[in-house]
Structures are given as C-alpha cells and as structure tokens.
XYZ file of C-alpha atoms in Angstrom:
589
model
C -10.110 -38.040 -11.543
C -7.107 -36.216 -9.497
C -4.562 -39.308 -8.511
C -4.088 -39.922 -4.876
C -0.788 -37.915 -4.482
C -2.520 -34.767 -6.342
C -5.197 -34.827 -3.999
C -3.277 -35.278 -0.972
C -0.185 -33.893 -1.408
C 0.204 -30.695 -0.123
C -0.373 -27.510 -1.353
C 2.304 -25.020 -2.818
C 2.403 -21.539 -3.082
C 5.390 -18.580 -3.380
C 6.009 -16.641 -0.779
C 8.868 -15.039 1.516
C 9.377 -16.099 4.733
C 10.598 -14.343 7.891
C 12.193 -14.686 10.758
C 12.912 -12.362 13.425
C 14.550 -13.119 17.403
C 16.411 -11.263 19.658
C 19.895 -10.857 20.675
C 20.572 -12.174 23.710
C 17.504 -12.955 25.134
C 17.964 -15.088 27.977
C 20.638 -12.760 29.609
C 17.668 -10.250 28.997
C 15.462 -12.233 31.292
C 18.006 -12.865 34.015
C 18.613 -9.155 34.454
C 14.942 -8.462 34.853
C 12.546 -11.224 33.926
C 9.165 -8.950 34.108
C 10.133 -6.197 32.614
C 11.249 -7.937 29.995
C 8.458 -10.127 29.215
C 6.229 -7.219 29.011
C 8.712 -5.126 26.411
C 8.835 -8.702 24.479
C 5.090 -8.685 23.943
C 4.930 -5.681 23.281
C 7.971 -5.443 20.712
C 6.115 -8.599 19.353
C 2.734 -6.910 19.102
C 4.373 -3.910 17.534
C 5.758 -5.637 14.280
C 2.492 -7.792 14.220
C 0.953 -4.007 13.191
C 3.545 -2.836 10.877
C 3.778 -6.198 9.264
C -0.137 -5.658 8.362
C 0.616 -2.469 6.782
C 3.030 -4.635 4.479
C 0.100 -6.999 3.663
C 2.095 -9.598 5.724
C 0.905 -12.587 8.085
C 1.961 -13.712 11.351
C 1.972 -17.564 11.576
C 3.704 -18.084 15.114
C 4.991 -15.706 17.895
C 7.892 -17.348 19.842
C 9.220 -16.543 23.408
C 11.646 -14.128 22.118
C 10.788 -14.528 18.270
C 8.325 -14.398 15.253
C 7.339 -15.820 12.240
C 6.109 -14.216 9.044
C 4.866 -14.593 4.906
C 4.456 -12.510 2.867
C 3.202 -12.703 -0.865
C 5.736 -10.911 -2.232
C 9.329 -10.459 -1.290
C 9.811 -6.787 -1.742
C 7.154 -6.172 0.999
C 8.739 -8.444 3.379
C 12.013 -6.555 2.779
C 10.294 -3.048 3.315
C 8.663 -4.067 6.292
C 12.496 -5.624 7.485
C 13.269 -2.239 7.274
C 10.949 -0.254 8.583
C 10.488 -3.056 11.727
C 14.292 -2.439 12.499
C 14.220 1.488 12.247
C 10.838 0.686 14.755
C 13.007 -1.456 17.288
C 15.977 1.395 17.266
C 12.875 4.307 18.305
C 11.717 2.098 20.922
C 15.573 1.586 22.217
C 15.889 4.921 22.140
C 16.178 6.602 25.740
C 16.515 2.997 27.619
C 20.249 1.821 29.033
C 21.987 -0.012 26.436
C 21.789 -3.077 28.765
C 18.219 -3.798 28.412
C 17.819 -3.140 24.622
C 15.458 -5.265 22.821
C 17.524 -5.861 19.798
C 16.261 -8.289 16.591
C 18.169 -10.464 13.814
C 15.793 -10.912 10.860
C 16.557 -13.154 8.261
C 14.387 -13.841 4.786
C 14.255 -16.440 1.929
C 11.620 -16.709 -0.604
C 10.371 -19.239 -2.873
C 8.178 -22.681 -2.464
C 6.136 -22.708 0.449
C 4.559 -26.227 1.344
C 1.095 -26.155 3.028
C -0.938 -29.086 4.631
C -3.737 -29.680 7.141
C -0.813 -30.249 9.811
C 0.842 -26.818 9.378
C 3.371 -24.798 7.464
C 6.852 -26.205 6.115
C 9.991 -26.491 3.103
C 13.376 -25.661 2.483
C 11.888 -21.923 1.965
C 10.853 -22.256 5.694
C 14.221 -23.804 7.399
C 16.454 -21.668 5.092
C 14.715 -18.087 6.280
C 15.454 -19.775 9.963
C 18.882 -21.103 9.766
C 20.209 -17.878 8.271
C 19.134 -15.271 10.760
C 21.602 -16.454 13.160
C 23.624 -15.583 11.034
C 22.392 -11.595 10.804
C 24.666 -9.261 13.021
C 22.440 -7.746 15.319
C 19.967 -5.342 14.685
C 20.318 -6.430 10.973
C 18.562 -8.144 8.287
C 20.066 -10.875 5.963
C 18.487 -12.656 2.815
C 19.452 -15.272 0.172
C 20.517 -14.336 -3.503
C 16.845 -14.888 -4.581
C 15.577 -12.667 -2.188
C 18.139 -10.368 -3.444
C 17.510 -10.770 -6.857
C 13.928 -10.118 -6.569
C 14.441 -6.454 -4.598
C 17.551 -5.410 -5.673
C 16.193 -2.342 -8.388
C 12.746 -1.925 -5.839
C 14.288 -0.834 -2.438
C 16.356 2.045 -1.649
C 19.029 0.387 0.016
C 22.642 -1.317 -0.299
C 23.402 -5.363 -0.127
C 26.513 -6.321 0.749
C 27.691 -9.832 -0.326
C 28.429 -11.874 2.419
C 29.260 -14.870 0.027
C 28.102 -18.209 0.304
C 27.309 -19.908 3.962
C 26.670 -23.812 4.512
C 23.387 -24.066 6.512
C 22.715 -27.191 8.718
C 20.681 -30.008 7.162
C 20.509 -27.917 3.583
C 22.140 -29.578 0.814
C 23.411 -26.576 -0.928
C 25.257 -23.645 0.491
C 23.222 -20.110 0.611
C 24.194 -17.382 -1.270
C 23.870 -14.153 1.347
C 23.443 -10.515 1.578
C 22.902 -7.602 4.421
C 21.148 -4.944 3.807
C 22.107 -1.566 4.733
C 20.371 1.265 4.252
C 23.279 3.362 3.591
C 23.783 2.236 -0.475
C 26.944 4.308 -1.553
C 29.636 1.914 1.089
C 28.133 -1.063 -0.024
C 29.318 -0.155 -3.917
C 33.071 -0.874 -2.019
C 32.244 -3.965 -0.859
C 32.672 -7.501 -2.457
C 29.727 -8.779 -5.183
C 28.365 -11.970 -6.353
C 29.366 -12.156 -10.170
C 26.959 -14.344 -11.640
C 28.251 -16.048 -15.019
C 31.211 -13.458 -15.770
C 33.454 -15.830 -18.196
C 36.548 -14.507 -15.609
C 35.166 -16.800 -12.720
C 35.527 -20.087 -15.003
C 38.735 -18.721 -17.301
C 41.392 -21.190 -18.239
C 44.336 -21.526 -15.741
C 46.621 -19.671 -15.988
C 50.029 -20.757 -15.100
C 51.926 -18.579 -13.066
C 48.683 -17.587 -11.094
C 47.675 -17.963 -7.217
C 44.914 -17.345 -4.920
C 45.579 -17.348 -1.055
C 42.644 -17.989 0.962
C 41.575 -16.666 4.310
C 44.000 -18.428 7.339
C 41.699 -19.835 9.580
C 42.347 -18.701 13.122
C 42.582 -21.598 15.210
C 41.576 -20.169 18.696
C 38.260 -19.036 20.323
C 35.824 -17.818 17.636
C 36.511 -13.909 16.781
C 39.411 -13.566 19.430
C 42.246 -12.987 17.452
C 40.914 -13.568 13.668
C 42.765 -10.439 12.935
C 46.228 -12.094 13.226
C 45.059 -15.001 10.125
C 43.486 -12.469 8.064
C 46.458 -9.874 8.187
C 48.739 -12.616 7.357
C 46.539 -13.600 4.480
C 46.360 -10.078 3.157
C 50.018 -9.351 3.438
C 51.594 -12.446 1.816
C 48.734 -11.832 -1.056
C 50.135 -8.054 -1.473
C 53.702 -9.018 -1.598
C 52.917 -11.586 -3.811
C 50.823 -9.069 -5.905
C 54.180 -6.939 -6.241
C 55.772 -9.493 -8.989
C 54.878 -8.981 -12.181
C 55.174 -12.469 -13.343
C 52.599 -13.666 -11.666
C 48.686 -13.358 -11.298
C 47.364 -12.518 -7.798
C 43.609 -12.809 -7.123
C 42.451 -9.897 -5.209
C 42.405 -10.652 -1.655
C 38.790 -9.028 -1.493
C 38.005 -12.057 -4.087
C 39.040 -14.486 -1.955
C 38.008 -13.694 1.546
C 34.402 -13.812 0.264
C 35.074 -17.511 1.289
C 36.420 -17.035 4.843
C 33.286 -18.341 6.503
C 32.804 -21.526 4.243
C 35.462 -24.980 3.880
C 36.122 -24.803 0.320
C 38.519 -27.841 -0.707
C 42.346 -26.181 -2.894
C 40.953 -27.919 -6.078
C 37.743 -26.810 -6.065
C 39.268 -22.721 -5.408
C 41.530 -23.126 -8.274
C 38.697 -23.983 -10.567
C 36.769 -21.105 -9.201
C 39.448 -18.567 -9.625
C 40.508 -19.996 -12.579
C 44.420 -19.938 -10.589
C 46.591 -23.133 -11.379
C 47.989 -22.384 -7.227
C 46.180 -22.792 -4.478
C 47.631 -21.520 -0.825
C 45.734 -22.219 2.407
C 46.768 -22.165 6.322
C 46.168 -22.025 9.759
C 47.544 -19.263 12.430
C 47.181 -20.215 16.108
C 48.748 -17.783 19.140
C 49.603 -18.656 22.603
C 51.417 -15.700 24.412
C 54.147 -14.049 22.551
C 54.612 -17.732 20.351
C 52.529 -17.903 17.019
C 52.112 -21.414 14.816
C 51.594 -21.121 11.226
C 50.689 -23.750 8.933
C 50.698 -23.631 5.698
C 50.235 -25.207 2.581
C 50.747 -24.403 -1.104
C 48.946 -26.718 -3.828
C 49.196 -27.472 -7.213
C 45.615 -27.828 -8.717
C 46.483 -29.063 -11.980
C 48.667 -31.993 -10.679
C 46.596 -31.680 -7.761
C 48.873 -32.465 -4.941
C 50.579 -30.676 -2.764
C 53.608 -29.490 -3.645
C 55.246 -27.855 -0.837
C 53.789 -27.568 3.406
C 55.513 -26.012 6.237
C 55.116 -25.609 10.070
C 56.114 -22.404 11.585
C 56.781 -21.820 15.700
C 58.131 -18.722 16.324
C 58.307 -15.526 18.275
C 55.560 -12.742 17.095
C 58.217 -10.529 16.716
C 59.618 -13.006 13.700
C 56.228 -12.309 11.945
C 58.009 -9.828 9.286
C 60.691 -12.715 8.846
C 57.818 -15.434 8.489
C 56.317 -13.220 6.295
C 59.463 -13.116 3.822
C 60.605 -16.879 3.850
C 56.713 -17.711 2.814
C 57.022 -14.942 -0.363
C 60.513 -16.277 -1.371
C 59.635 -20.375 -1.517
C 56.054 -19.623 -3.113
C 57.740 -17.282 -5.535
C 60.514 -20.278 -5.748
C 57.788 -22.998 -6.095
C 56.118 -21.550 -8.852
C 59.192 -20.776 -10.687
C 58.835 -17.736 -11.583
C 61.853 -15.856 -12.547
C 62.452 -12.761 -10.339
C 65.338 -10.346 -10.684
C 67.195 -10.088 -7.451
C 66.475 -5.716 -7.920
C 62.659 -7.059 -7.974
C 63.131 -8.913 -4.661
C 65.067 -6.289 -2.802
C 62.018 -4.347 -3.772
C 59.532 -6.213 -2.498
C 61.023 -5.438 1.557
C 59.004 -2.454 3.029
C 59.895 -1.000 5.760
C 58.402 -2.742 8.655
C 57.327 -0.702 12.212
C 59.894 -0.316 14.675
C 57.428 -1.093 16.954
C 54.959 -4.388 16.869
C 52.289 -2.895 18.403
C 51.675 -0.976 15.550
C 51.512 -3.457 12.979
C 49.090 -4.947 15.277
C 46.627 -2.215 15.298
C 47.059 -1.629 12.204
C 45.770 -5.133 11.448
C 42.833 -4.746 13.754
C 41.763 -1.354 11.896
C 41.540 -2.816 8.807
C 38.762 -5.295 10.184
C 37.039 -2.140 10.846
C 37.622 -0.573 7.771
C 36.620 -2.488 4.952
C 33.340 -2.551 6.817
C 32.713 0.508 5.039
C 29.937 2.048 8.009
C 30.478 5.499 9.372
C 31.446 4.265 13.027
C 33.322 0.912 11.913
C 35.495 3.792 9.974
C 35.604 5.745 13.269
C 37.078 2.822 15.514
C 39.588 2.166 12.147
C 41.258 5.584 12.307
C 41.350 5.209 16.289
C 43.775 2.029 15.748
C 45.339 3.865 13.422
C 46.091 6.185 15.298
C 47.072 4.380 18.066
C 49.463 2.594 15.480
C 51.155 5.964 14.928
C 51.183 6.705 18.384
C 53.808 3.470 18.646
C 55.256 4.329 15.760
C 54.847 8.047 14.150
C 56.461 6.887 10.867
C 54.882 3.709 10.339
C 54.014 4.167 6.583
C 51.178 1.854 6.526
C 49.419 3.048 9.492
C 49.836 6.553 7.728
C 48.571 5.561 4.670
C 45.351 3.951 6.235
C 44.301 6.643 8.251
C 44.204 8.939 4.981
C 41.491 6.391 3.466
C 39.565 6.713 6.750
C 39.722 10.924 6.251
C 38.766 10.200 2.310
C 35.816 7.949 3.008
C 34.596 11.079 5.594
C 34.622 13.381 3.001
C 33.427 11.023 0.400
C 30.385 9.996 2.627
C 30.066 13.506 4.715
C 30.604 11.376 7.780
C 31.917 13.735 10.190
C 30.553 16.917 11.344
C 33.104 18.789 9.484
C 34.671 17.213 6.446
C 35.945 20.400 4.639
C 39.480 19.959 6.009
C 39.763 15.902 5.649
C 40.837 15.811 2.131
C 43.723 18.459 2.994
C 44.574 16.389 5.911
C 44.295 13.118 3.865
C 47.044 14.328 1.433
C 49.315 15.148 3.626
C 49.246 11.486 5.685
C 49.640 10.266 2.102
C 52.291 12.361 1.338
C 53.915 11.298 4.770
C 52.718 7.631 3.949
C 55.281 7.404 1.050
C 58.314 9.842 2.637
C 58.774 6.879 4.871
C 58.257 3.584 2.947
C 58.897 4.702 -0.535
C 57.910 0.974 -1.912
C 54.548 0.910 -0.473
C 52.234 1.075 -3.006
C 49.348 1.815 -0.579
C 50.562 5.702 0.427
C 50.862 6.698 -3.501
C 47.471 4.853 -4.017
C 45.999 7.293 -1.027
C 47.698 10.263 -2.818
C 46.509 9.531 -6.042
C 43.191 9.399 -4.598
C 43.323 12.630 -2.596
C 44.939 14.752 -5.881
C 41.953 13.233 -8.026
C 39.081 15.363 -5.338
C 41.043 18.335 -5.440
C 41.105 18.388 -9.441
C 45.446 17.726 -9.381
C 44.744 15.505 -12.339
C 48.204 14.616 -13.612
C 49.950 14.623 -10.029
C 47.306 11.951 -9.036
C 48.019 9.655 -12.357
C 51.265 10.034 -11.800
C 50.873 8.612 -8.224
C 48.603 5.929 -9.142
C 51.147 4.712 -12.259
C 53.830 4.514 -9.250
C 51.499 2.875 -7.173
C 50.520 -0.020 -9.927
C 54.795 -0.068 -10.706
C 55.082 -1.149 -6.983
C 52.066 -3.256 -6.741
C 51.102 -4.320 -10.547
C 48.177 -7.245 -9.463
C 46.007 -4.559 -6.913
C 42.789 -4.623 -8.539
C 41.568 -1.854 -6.099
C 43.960 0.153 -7.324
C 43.689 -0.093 -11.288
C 39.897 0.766 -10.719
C 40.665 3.746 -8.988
C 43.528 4.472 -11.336
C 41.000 3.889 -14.150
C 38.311 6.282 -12.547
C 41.111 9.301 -12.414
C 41.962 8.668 -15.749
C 38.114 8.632 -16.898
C 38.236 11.901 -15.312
C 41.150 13.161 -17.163
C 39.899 12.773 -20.589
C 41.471 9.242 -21.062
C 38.387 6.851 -20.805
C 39.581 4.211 -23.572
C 42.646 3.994 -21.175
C 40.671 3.197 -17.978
C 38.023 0.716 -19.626
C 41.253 -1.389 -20.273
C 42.259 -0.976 -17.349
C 39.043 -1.772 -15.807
C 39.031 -5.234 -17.298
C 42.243 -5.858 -16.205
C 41.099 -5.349 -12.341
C 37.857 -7.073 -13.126
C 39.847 -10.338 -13.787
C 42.314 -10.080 -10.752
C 39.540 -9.655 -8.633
C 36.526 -11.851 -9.792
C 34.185 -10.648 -6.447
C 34.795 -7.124 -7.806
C 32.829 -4.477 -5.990
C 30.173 -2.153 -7.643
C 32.254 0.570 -7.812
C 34.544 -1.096 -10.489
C 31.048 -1.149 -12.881
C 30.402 2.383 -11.363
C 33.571 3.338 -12.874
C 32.683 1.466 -16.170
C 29.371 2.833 -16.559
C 31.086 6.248 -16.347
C 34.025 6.123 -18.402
C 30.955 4.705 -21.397
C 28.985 7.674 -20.837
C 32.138 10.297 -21.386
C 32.518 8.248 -24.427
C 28.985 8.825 -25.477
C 28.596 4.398 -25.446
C 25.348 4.922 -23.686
C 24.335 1.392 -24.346
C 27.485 -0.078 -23.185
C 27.393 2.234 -20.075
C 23.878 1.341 -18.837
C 24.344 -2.177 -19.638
C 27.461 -1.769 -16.577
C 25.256 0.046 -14.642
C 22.625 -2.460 -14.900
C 24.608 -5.003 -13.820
C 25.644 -3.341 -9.929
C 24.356 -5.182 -7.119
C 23.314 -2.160 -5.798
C 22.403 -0.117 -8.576
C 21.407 3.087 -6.596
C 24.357 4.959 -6.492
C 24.503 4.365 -10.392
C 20.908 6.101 -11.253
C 22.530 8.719 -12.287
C 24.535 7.667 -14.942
C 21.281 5.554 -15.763
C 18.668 8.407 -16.039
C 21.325 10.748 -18.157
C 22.109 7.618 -20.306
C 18.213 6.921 -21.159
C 18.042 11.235 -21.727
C 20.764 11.064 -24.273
C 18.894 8.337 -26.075
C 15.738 9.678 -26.259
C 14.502 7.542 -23.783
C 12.735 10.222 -21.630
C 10.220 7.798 -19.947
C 12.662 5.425 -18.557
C 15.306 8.614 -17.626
C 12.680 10.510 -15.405
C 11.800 7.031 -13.427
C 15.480 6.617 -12.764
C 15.675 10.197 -11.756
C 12.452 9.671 -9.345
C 14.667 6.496 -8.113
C 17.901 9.231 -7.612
C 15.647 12.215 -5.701
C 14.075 8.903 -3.622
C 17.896 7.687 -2.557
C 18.761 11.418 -2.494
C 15.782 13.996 -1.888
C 18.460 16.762 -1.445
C 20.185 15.838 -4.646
C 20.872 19.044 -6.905
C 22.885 19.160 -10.228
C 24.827 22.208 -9.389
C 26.437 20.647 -6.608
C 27.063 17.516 -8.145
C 28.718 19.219 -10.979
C 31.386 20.802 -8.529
C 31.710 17.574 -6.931
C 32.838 16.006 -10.161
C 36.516 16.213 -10.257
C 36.854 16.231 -14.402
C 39.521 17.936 -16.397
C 37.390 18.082 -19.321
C 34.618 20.672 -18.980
C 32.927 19.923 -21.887
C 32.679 15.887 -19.895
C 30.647 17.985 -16.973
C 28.532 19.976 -19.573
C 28.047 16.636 -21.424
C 26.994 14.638 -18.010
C 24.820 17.784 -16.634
C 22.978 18.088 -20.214
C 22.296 14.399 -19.283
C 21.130 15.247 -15.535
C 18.785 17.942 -16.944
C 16.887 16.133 -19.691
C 16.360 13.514 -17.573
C 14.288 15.802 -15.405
C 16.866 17.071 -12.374
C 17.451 19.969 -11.457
C-alpha cells in the first residue's frame, strides 16, 4: 500500500517552461487601448499555433502575456525562436510606437503538478528571469543551455549569474542570438577549469565593476570606464597578475562580497568602488582588500572636478601598485602615462562606444564607431578613439556587416597605424595593427606588433589570444598554445574564441584529439564545426565528420571551401592544404 504522502503528493514530471510578455504594455494601451487589445489577442493566438507545431502547451494566456511547457527543452528553444522572428514580421510595416514587442524567458527541469494547478522553482525561475530578457529577446538558465547548446543553430552569450527574488540560489544566464560567430567574443561560463579555484597568487588583483550610484543605466558608462582603465594600467606591470576585465564584469549585475571574488579568481587583492556624478563634480569611492588577511587594507574618497579624472586615475594606479608592494622601476612608471585627449569630450565618447562595442551585434558596432567618431571629431589625435574605431572596421569585415567591406581592412590599418603615431605606449593601436596585418597575410609585421603590444600591456588576455591565433597562422602553433594558456588563466570567463584558437593551433599540429576536445568544450560550438568535421575526417571518423559538416552547411548554407581557403590568412600552405584535405573528406565542398 502507497503511504499517504505518495499518494497525495503531487505529481512530477520534466519539462521547460516559458514565459513570454510584452514590452511596455500599459503605455501600449494608453496610446490606443482597442487597437491594442485586438493586436494582443491576436499576437497571443499567433504563438498559441506555432507553439503547437513545437509539440508545446499553453497553460495560461495573460493580459499582455503567456505561459507555456514543453516536453523537451530544445523545442521550447526552437519555437523561442521562430515566435520572435514571427513578432518582428508582424511589426513589420507598423510605426515603431505601437510595436508589439515580447521578452521570453525559459528554465527547465522539475515540474510539480496537483489537482489545484501547475507550480516549482522550474515555474517561478522561467518567470522571474524574463524581466530580465532585453526586448525582443529570449533568455534561459545554464540547464536550459546545457541541454541545447550542440542542437540549435544559434549563439549564447553568458550573461553570468543573476540573484532572482525569493530563489535561494543565483541563476546562471544566457541570450540567445541567432547570429553565433559575435557571441564566440563574448564572455563564457567555465565550468570546473582548475584556473577558477587556483591557489592565490600573491602579487595578483581583480577589480570589479564600480557600481554607478545614480539613476539605473544613466551614466553606468562613467563606473565601468573607470573600472576598465585602472584594470589596463594595472595590467601594464609585469609584476603583477591582472584578471581580465571581461572576467570580472561578468559580475556587474550581482553583489558579490571581496572575499568571496578573491576565492573565485583565485587573486590574493580584491578592489571594489562606487562612482557617483553631479554636474561637472564626480565622487569616487574606493576600496582595495586584502583577502588573505581579509581586511581592508587601504579606502579612499575622491571629490573632484571631471576634468581631474586622468589625475584620479594615476594616484589610484600608484597606491595600489604601492599597497601591494610590488617593485616598479621608475622607467616602468613613466611608461605607464598615455597620452590623454586634449579634449574630455572625447574620452567620454569613447567610454560610451565601448558599451556598444563589446556588444558584438552589427548595429551596437554601428552606434560604437559613431562615438568614435565623434571622439575624433573633439580630438583628431586621440589615440584611443583611433584605435577603437579600427576594431569596429575589423569586426565589419570579419562579419560582412556593411554593404561594402572590401575597403575596411585597408582603412582599419591605417587608424591603427595612426592609433600608435600618437600614443606610442598604448598597447591597444599595435594590438589593432597586429590584427589588421594578420587578414592581409603581413605575417611577421603583425607578430611584431602584437609582441609590442603584450611589452606595453603584458596581463591583456585578449591580446595573447589574438597574438596566439597569428602565430598559429605563421607556422608557430607550439608557441601560441602556450600562449593560449597563459590568457586562459588571466581571464578565467574567457570567450570561445580563445578555444577557437586552441582547437586550431591542435589541428595544424595534427593533435586531432586534443583539438576537438577544445572545440568541444565552446559554449557555442558552431563557429567551431569546422575544425570538428575535418578533425573526425583525419581520424577516420567519417560518420561523425559529415554530421558536423551537415551542422556547418545548416549555420552556413552558402559555405564553400574555396573561399574559406582564401579567407585563411596562413603562411604555411601546406597548413591550408592540410585543413582543406580535412574540409573535403569530411564531405564539403
């Protein structure tokens, strides 16, 4: 006989759970409260049909909202998408104004069931986090993630971990976008990499995200510039270890306590602070904190004029650098001065690009290179401002973003080349000419940029993995594995595109286990099929190399080997035959 609390308890079952609402509905309904009732339903009705097609079930319609299941969470995610893509045909042709536009957020796992209705933490996480979706986006936990992650076309981009009200434990969280090769630039969750719990080391540092203290996305710019430029001229000293600033603004949404960061990063220094504006007068706080000991060991209030910020900027470098004791030759500290903008304007724009920028999205880059150039505009020889626009003209011709891309590389090198004719101890303009040589096959002119690059800046991660990728590409691949590792420590968040690089510096080295074992391990392992499928050909493994190269023509129908092969920027052309013999077995053509 079944005991009373098997028999009455309720019933379980897995499932993903979705929920979808839209943006802004209320000032929807004052503008024009019929009209948009009747698009509501009809929006409503609309992903009621296509959810069907995904073998999914609608358990409540809200006023401006719905609620979903679905037995399995890679049909929940492909009817995300293809609801979304719906919504943007139906916007299409009506006034931006009265847009029906959704947030859609999924979770999977437990689902409780009982005679009085639905419920579980499954259920209130899928609901708490799609608030937190931008708009016309979809966001889903790490187990959601986990489950679609090698069954979707699509990218994920780590949005790092987000405490949800009335859940116990914070929520691991990704966007999708449908555009997968940005998203290999972006920040990843490293799940048990032995860098993310390595002893302290103990002339080592992580400075967290400033929070802004102000209205909510007004000036958040101002903290997170700050942040990023006392971590880069920290980064310059060569005595100490920097985390990656990419590492550690993966927690600028969440309250995470000094001691329990330097554990995480595996840093023995922790620095965290406030920035908060009123007119031209800025107030920094800040605090830097000894984890081992853990106490603080040194605090600081700043009121000042804006214009001070370079000065601000300085003093903070010098007493860290002092508190930490680390010995630093006075030529090393005259070094570490760039040349600051003659005019403030343009350090501010330049700022406010950046925000745009690492969003890595065709029109975020857009907006970017308009600050920039607006920066330049203040300030034609701003060597920063230079040097940023050239990354926005790379990522165009990387991605084919603009209508005509044949010119940006051409016009990237030479804002490089400007870049470091007016600041040369900016690491940043050799980093963008390195970059720009590698595409146009200049192989030793762009290592030699990216070695004066690392001299100026020795802790950028972002630049060792792109060092290490130009030196795959010229025939030195045990050089830029090494080198790999190195940036995979300093930045423990590391992007795809670091494992990207891995993966093919292995192949080139004919380590085809080692190089699909990297490849395996991408958050978004789209853009890495191709190493995959030409990996499994070299093996043997013809099965398993056409189904990646299906996955490759499905991510890319218009993909061809030929043009791939004069994409490739290698010295070696024995390393293209090598990778095209791979291509071909594997089925492509």
């Amino acid at each position: 006989m079944k005991s009373r609390d098997q028999s009455e308890g309720p019933r379980r079952r897995l499932g993903a759970a979705l929920f979808a609402d839209i943006v802004n509905y209320a000032d929807l309904m004052s503008r024009d409260e019929i009209g948009t009732h009747a698009a509501v339903i009809a929006r409503l009705r609309l992903l009621g049909q296509i959810g069907e097609k995904h073998r999914g079930e609608v358990v409540q319609r809200l006023g401006d909202g719905i609620f979903m299941l679905f037995d399995s969470a890679v049909d929940c995610v492909c009817f995300a998408m293809q609801a979304q893509n719906a919504m943007q045909s139906e916007n299409a042709g009506v006034p931006s104004e009265r847009h029906i536009v959704f947030r859609i957020g999924i979770h999977c796992g437990e689902i409780l069931f009982d005679d009085e209705g639905i419920g579980g933490d499954t259920i209130n996480i899928a609901a708490r986090i799609e608030s937190l979706a931008p708009p016309g986006s979809i966001v889903l936990t790490s187990t959601v993630h986990e489950q679609v992650r090698n069954k979707v076309t699509a990218g994920f981009e780590y949005l790092g971990p987000r405490v949800l009200k009335n859940i116990a434990e914070p929520a691991e969280l990704f966007l999708l976008r449908e555009d997968s090769e940005p998203t290999a630039m972006t920040p990843a969750l490293r799940v048990g990499r032995p860098d993310r719990v390595a002893a302290m080391r103990g002339q080592s540092v992580v400075i967290l995200p400033f929070k802004f203290d102000g209205k909510p996305g007004s000036e958040n710019w101002l903290a997170h510039g700050l942040t990023e430029d006392i971590t880069t001229n920290l980064s310059r000293f060569h005595n100490l270890f920097v985390i990656a600033r990419n590492s550690a603004f993966v927690y600028r949404e969440k309250k995470i306590s000094p001691l329990d960061a330097g554990h995480l990063f595996g840093v023995r220094y922790v620095i965290h602070g406030t920035v908060r504006r009123s007119g031209k007068r800025i107030r920094i706080t800040i605090q830097l904190v000894d984890v081992i000991r853990d106490r603080t060991i040194w605090g600081e209030h700043y009121n000042r004029n804006l214009d001070d910020i370079f000065e601000i900027q300085d003093e903070i470098t010098r007493i860290v650098v002092a508190a930490i004791a680390v010995q630093i030759e006075a030529s090393e500290r005259e070094r570490l001065r760039s040349v600051p903008p003659s005019d403030l304007r343009a350090y501010g724009f330049v700022l406010q690009g950046q925000q745009h920028s690492f969003q890595y999205r065709r029109e975020e880059n857009l907006i970017a290179r308009r600050l920039y150039d607006a920066a330049l505009q203040a300030d034609p020889l701003y060597a920063r401002a230079l040097a940023a626009k050239s990354r926005t003209l790379n990522l165009d011709w990387r991605y084919n973003w603009g209508e005509d891309t044949t010119g940006a590389l051409d016009e990237a090198l030479n804002l490089a080349l400007s870049a470091t004719l007016s600041d040369e101890t900016d690491a940043r303009g050799f980093g963008e000419l390195g970059y720009a040589h590698l595409y146009r096959k200049e192989h030793d002119a762009s290592i030699s940029a990216y070695r004066r690059a690392l001299l100026l800046n020795p802790n950028d991660a972002d630049l060792m993995s792109d060092m290490a990728d130009a030196l795959a590409h010229s025939g030195q691949s045990e050089e830029a594995i090494a080198l790999l590792e190195k940036a995979m420590q300093l930045n423990p968040f590391f992007p795809d595109q670091y494992l990207w690089h891995l993966g093919g510096a292995y192949y080139k080295l004919y380590r085809y286990d080692e190089a699909m074992q990297a490849i395996q391990s991408m958050q978004n392992p789209t853009e890495g099929r191709r190493v995959l499928a030409a990996c499994y050909a070299q093996l043997g493994r013809l099965d398993d190399a056409r189904f990646e190269a299906e996955k490759v023509l499905k991510a890319h129908p218009g993909f061809r080997v030929e043009h791939w092969a004069n994409v490739l920027p290698d010295r070696l052309q024995s390393d293209v035959e090598h990778f095209v013999e791979g291509l071909q077995k594997a089925g492509l053509r």
